[in-house]
């Protein structure tokens, strides 16, 4: 029986993958780091090329956030290498992160192939330092991803985890709360009363409180 795809809050399944930088064991080789695992429909395609360049240009920012990048498509290592060479020679960008050469097995296990398509969609798995899947994004072939949003999500996860808070829409630029974060709703009557008396937080009501960090 086919195993179900990993969902938010579940452990990323253990697997060995072949990449342009040698084999990797997932998620173990990335323990202690955040991992962005992303699929693209195929090598030598224009939107995917712009995405690889965008990821590479932001790679130093991802690394500052203790985050590694790992690409994937159902193409052979030789194809990935030739495509990376083309990007270097024609676009002047050296892609430094590894790309998985998938036979289709990894994509099927992770749910990267939708419907009866033969190619992977543009999926993004956010895996935390303990190997837990924290978010999954899917984009279709005709839409390149928004890399500011991917970076924003990593920053938001790290601030949320460190401070046990949640993030409002468009954080850190929410149109009502600015860069304030959301204090999780009170879970007891006593906590609700404390919330309203707590001068370090601002509440619209006992269940809607926010604060500056
Ligand atoms: C592209 O990356 O340009 C692309 C890939 C698959 C289908 C359509 C566009």
CSV table of C-alpha atoms and ligand atoms in Angstrom, one decimal:
chain,number,residue,atom,x,y,z
A,1,UNK,CA,0.0,0.0,0.0
A,2,UNK,CA,1.3,3.5,-0.8
A,3,UNK,CA,2.3,5.5,2.2
A,4,UNK,CA,0.4,8.8,2.8
A,5,UNK,CA,2.3,12.0,2.1
A,6,UNK,CA,3.7,13.8,5.2
A,7,UNK,CA,1.6,16.7,6.4
A,8,UNK,CA,2.1,19.7,8.7
A,9,UNK,CA,3.1,18.6,12.2
A,10,UNK,CA,4.3,15.2,11.0
A,11,UNK,CA,7.9,13.9,10.9
A,12,UNK,CA,9.6,14.1,7.5
A,13,UNK,CA,10.0,10.5,6.3
A,14,UNK,CA,13.5,9.0,6.4
A,15,UNK,CA,15.0,8.5,2.9
A,16,UNK,CA,18.3,8.5,1.0
A,17,UNK,CA,18.4,10.7,-2.0
A,18,UNK,CA,21.0,11.2,-4.8
A,19,UNK,CA,21.9,14.9,-5.4
A,20,UNK,CA,24.3,16.9,-7.5
A,21,UNK,CA,26.6,17.0,-4.3
A,22,UNK,CA,26.4,13.3,-3.5
A,23,UNK,CA,23.9,11.3,-1.5
A,24,UNK,CA,21.9,12.8,1.4
A,25,UNK,CA,20.0,11.2,4.2
A,26,UNK,CA,16.8,13.0,4.9
A,27,UNK,CA,16.0,14.5,7.3
A,28,UNK,CA,18.9,13.4,9.4
A,29,UNK,CA,21.7,15.2,7.5
A,30,UNK,CA,19.8,18.5,8.2
A,31,UNK,CA,19.3,17.9,11.9
A,32,UNK,CA,19.7,21.2,13.8
A,33,UNK,CA,19.0,23.3,10.6
A,34,UNK,CA,15.9,24.4,8.8
A,35,UNK,CA,15.5,22.8,5.4
A,36,UNK,CA,13.6,24.2,2.4
A,37,UNK,CA,13.1,21.2,0.1
A,38,UNK,CA,11.6,22.4,-3.2
A,39,UNK,CA,10.6,20.7,-6.4
A,40,UNK,CA,10.5,22.2,-9.9
A,41,UNK,CA,8.9,20.8,-13.1
A,42,UNK,CA,12.1,20.3,-15.1
A,43,UNK,CA,15.6,21.4,-16.0
A,44,UNK,CA,16.1,23.8,-18.9
A,45,UNK,CA,12.8,25.6,-18.5
A,46,UNK,CA,12.6,29.4,-18.2
A,47,UNK,CA,10.4,29.9,-15.0
A,48,UNK,CA,12.5,27.3,-13.1
A,49,UNK,CA,15.7,29.0,-14.2
A,50,UNK,CA,14.5,32.3,-12.7
A,51,UNK,CA,13.6,30.5,-9.5
A,52,UNK,CA,17.0,28.9,-9.2
A,53,UNK,CA,18.6,32.3,-9.7
A,54,UNK,CA,16.3,33.9,-7.1
A,55,UNK,CA,17.0,31.1,-4.6
A,56,UNK,CA,20.8,31.4,-5.1
A,57,UNK,CA,20.7,35.2,-4.7
A,58,UNK,CA,19.0,34.8,-1.4
A,59,UNK,CA,21.1,31.8,-0.3
A,60,UNK,CA,23.3,34.0,2.1
A,61,UNK,CA,20.1,35.3,3.8
A,62,UNK,CA,18.8,31.7,4.2
A,63,UNK,CA,22.1,30.6,5.6
A,64,UNK,CA,22.1,33.5,8.1
A,65,UNK,CA,18.7,32.0,9.2
A,66,UNK,CA,20.4,28.5,9.7
A,67,UNK,CA,18.4,27.3,6.7
A,68,UNK,CA,19.6,25.0,3.9
A,69,UNK,CA,18.1,24.7,0.4
A,70,UNK,CA,17.6,21.5,-1.5
A,71,UNK,CA,16.1,21.4,-5.0
A,72,UNK,CA,14.4,18.4,-6.7
A,73,UNK,CA,13.1,17.3,-10.1
A,74,UNK,CA,12.6,14.1,-12.0
A,75,UNK,CA,15.7,14.6,-14.0
A,76,UNK,CA,19.1,12.9,-13.9
A,77,UNK,CA,22.2,14.3,-12.1
A,78,UNK,CA,23.8,14.9,-15.6
A,79,UNK,CA,20.9,17.1,-16.7
A,80,UNK,CA,21.0,19.1,-13.4
A,81,UNK,CA,24.8,19.6,-13.8
A,82,UNK,CA,24.5,20.7,-17.5
A,83,UNK,CA,21.6,23.1,-16.6
A,84,UNK,CA,23.7,24.6,-13.7
A,85,UNK,CA,26.6,25.0,-16.1
A,86,UNK,CA,24.2,26.8,-18.5
A,87,UNK,CA,23.0,29.1,-15.7
A,88,UNK,CA,26.6,29.9,-14.7
A,89,UNK,CA,27.7,30.6,-18.3
A,90,UNK,CA,24.7,32.5,-19.5
A,91,UNK,CA,23.2,34.1,-16.4
A,92,UNK,CA,26.4,34.6,-14.4
A,93,UNK,CA,25.0,32.8,-11.3
A,94,UNK,CA,26.7,29.8,-9.7
A,95,UNK,CA,24.1,27.6,-8.0
A,96,UNK,CA,25.7,26.4,-4.8
A,97,UNK,CA,23.0,24.2,-3.2
A,98,UNK,CA,22.3,20.6,-4.1
A,99,UNK,CA,19.5,19.3,-6.3
A,100,UNK,CA,18.0,15.9,-6.0
A,101,UNK,CA,17.9,13.7,-9.1
A,102,UNK,CA,14.7,11.9,-8.5
A,103,UNK,CA,13.4,8.8,-10.4
A,104,UNK,CA,9.9,9.7,-9.4
A,105,UNK,CA,9.9,7.7,-6.1
A,106,UNK,CA,10.8,10.7,-3.9
A,107,UNK,CA,8.2,12.9,-5.6
A,108,UNK,CA,5.4,10.3,-5.2
A,109,UNK,CA,6.3,9.8,-1.5
A,110,UNK,CA,6.2,13.5,-0.9
A,111,UNK,CA,3.2,14.4,-3.0
A,112,UNK,CA,5.0,16.5,-5.6
A,113,UNK,CA,3.2,14.9,-8.6
A,114,UNK,CA,-0.5,16.1,-8.7
A,115,UNK,CA,-3.2,14.3,-10.7
A,116,UNK,CA,-1.9,12.3,-13.6
A,117,UNK,CA,0.8,14.8,-14.6
A,118,UNK,CA,4.2,13.3,-15.4
A,119,UNK,CA,6.2,16.3,-13.9
A,120,UNK,CA,6.4,17.7,-10.4
A,121,UNK,CA,4.5,20.8,-9.3
A,122,UNK,CA,6.4,23.6,-7.6
A,123,UNK,CA,6.2,22.3,-4.0
A,124,UNK,CA,8.0,23.8,-1.0
A,125,UNK,CA,8.5,21.8,2.2
A,126,UNK,CA,9.6,23.7,5.3
A,127,UNK,CA,11.3,21.2,7.6
A,128,UNK,CA,12.4,22.3,11.1
A,129,UNK,CA,15.6,21.4,12.9
A,130,UNK,CA,13.9,18.4,14.5
A,131,UNK,CA,12.7,17.0,11.2
A,132,UNK,CA,9.1,18.1,11.6
A,133,UNK,CA,7.2,19.3,8.5
A,134,UNK,CA,6.1,22.9,9.4
A,135,UNK,CA,4.6,24.1,6.1
A,136,UNK,CA,3.9,23.0,2.6
A,137,UNK,CA,3.3,25.3,-0.4
A,138,UNK,CA,2.2,24.3,-3.9
A,139,UNK,CA,2.5,26.4,-7.0
A,140,UNK,CA,1.6,25.4,-10.5
A,141,UNK,CA,4.1,25.2,-13.4
A,142,UNK,CA,3.0,28.6,-14.8
A,143,UNK,CA,3.7,30.6,-11.6
A,144,UNK,CA,7.2,31.2,-10.2
A,145,UNK,CA,7.4,31.3,-6.4
A,146,UNK,CA,7.7,34.4,-4.2
A,147,UNK,CA,11.0,34.2,-2.5
A,148,UNK,CA,10.4,37.1,-0.1
A,149,UNK,CA,7.5,35.0,1.3
A,150,UNK,CA,9.6,31.9,1.7
A,151,UNK,CA,12.2,33.9,3.7
A,152,UNK,CA,9.4,35.7,5.6
A,153,UNK,CA,8.0,32.3,6.6
A,154,UNK,CA,11.4,31.0,7.9
A,155,UNK,CA,11.8,34.3,9.9
A,156,UNK,CA,8.2,34.0,11.2
A,157,UNK,CA,8.6,30.4,12.3
A,158,UNK,CA,11.9,31.2,14.2
A,159,UNK,CA,10.4,34.2,16.0
A,160,UNK,CA,7.2,32.2,16.7
A,161,UNK,CA,9.0,29.2,18.1
A,162,UNK,CA,11.5,31.2,20.2
A,163,UNK,CA,8.7,33.4,21.8
A,164,UNK,CA,5.8,31.0,21.7
A,165,UNK,CA,3.7,33.4,19.8
A,166,UNK,CA,1.8,33.5,16.5
A,167,UNK,CA,2.1,35.9,13.6
A,168,UNK,CA,-0.6,38.1,12.2
A,169,UNK,CA,-1.3,38.6,8.5
A,170,UNK,CA,1.5,40.1,6.6
A,171,UNK,CA,3.8,40.1,9.7
A,172,UNK,CA,6.0,42.1,10.2
A,173,UNK,CA,3.8,44.7,8.3
A,174,UNK,CA,0.3,44.0,9.6
A,175,UNK,CA,-1.9,46.9,8.8
A,176,UNK,CA,-3.5,47.0,12.3
A,177,UNK,CA,-0.8,45.6,14.6
A,178,UNK,CA,2.4,46.6,12.8
A,179,UNK,CA,5.2,44.3,13.8
A,180,UNK,CA,3.5,43.1,17.0
A,181,UNK,CA,3.0,39.4,17.5
A,182,UNK,CA,-0.1,37.6,18.6
A,183,UNK,CA,-0.3,36.1,22.1
A,184,UNK,CA,-1.9,32.7,21.8
A,185,UNK,CA,-5.5,32.7,23.0
A,186,UNK,CA,-6.0,32.0,26.8
A,187,UNK,CA,-7.0,28.4,27.4
A,188,UNK,CA,-8.5,28.8,30.9
A,189,UNK,CA,-10.8,31.4,32.7
A,190,UNK,CA,-7.9,32.3,35.0
A,191,UNK,CA,-5.5,32.9,32.1
A,192,UNK,CA,-8.2,35.0,30.3
A,193,UNK,CA,-8.5,37.3,33.4
A,194,UNK,CA,-4.7,37.6,33.7
A,195,UNK,CA,-4.4,38.6,30.1
A,196,UNK,CA,-6.7,41.5,30.5
A,197,UNK,CA,-4.7,42.7,33.6
A,198,UNK,CA,-1.3,42.2,32.0
A,199,UNK,CA,0.2,45.6,31.2
A,200,UNK,CA,2.9,44.1,28.8
A,201,UNK,CA,0.3,43.1,26.3
A,202,UNK,CA,-2.5,44.9,24.5
A,203,UNK,CA,-5.9,43.1,24.2
A,204,UNK,CA,-9.0,43.9,22.0
A,205,UNK,CA,-10.6,41.1,24.1
A,206,UNK,CA,-9.4,38.2,26.2
A,207,UNK,CA,-8.9,36.0,23.1
A,208,UNK,CA,-7.2,38.7,20.9
A,209,UNK,CA,-4.0,40.0,22.5
A,210,UNK,CA,-0.8,41.2,20.8
A,211,UNK,CA,2.5,42.5,22.0
A,212,UNK,CA,5.8,44.0,21.0
A,213,UNK,CA,8.8,41.7,21.3
B,1,LIG,C1,9.1,26.8,-16.8
B,1,LIG,O1,9.8,26.6,-15.8
B,1,LIG,O2,9.2,27.7,-17.5
B,1,LIG,C2,7.9,25.8,-17.0
B,1,LIG,C3,8.0,24.5,-16.6
B,1,LIG,C4,7.0,23.7,-16.9
B,1,LIG,C5,5.8,24.1,-17.5
B,1,LIG,C6,5.7,25.5,-17.9
B,1,LIG,C7,6.8,26.3,-17.6
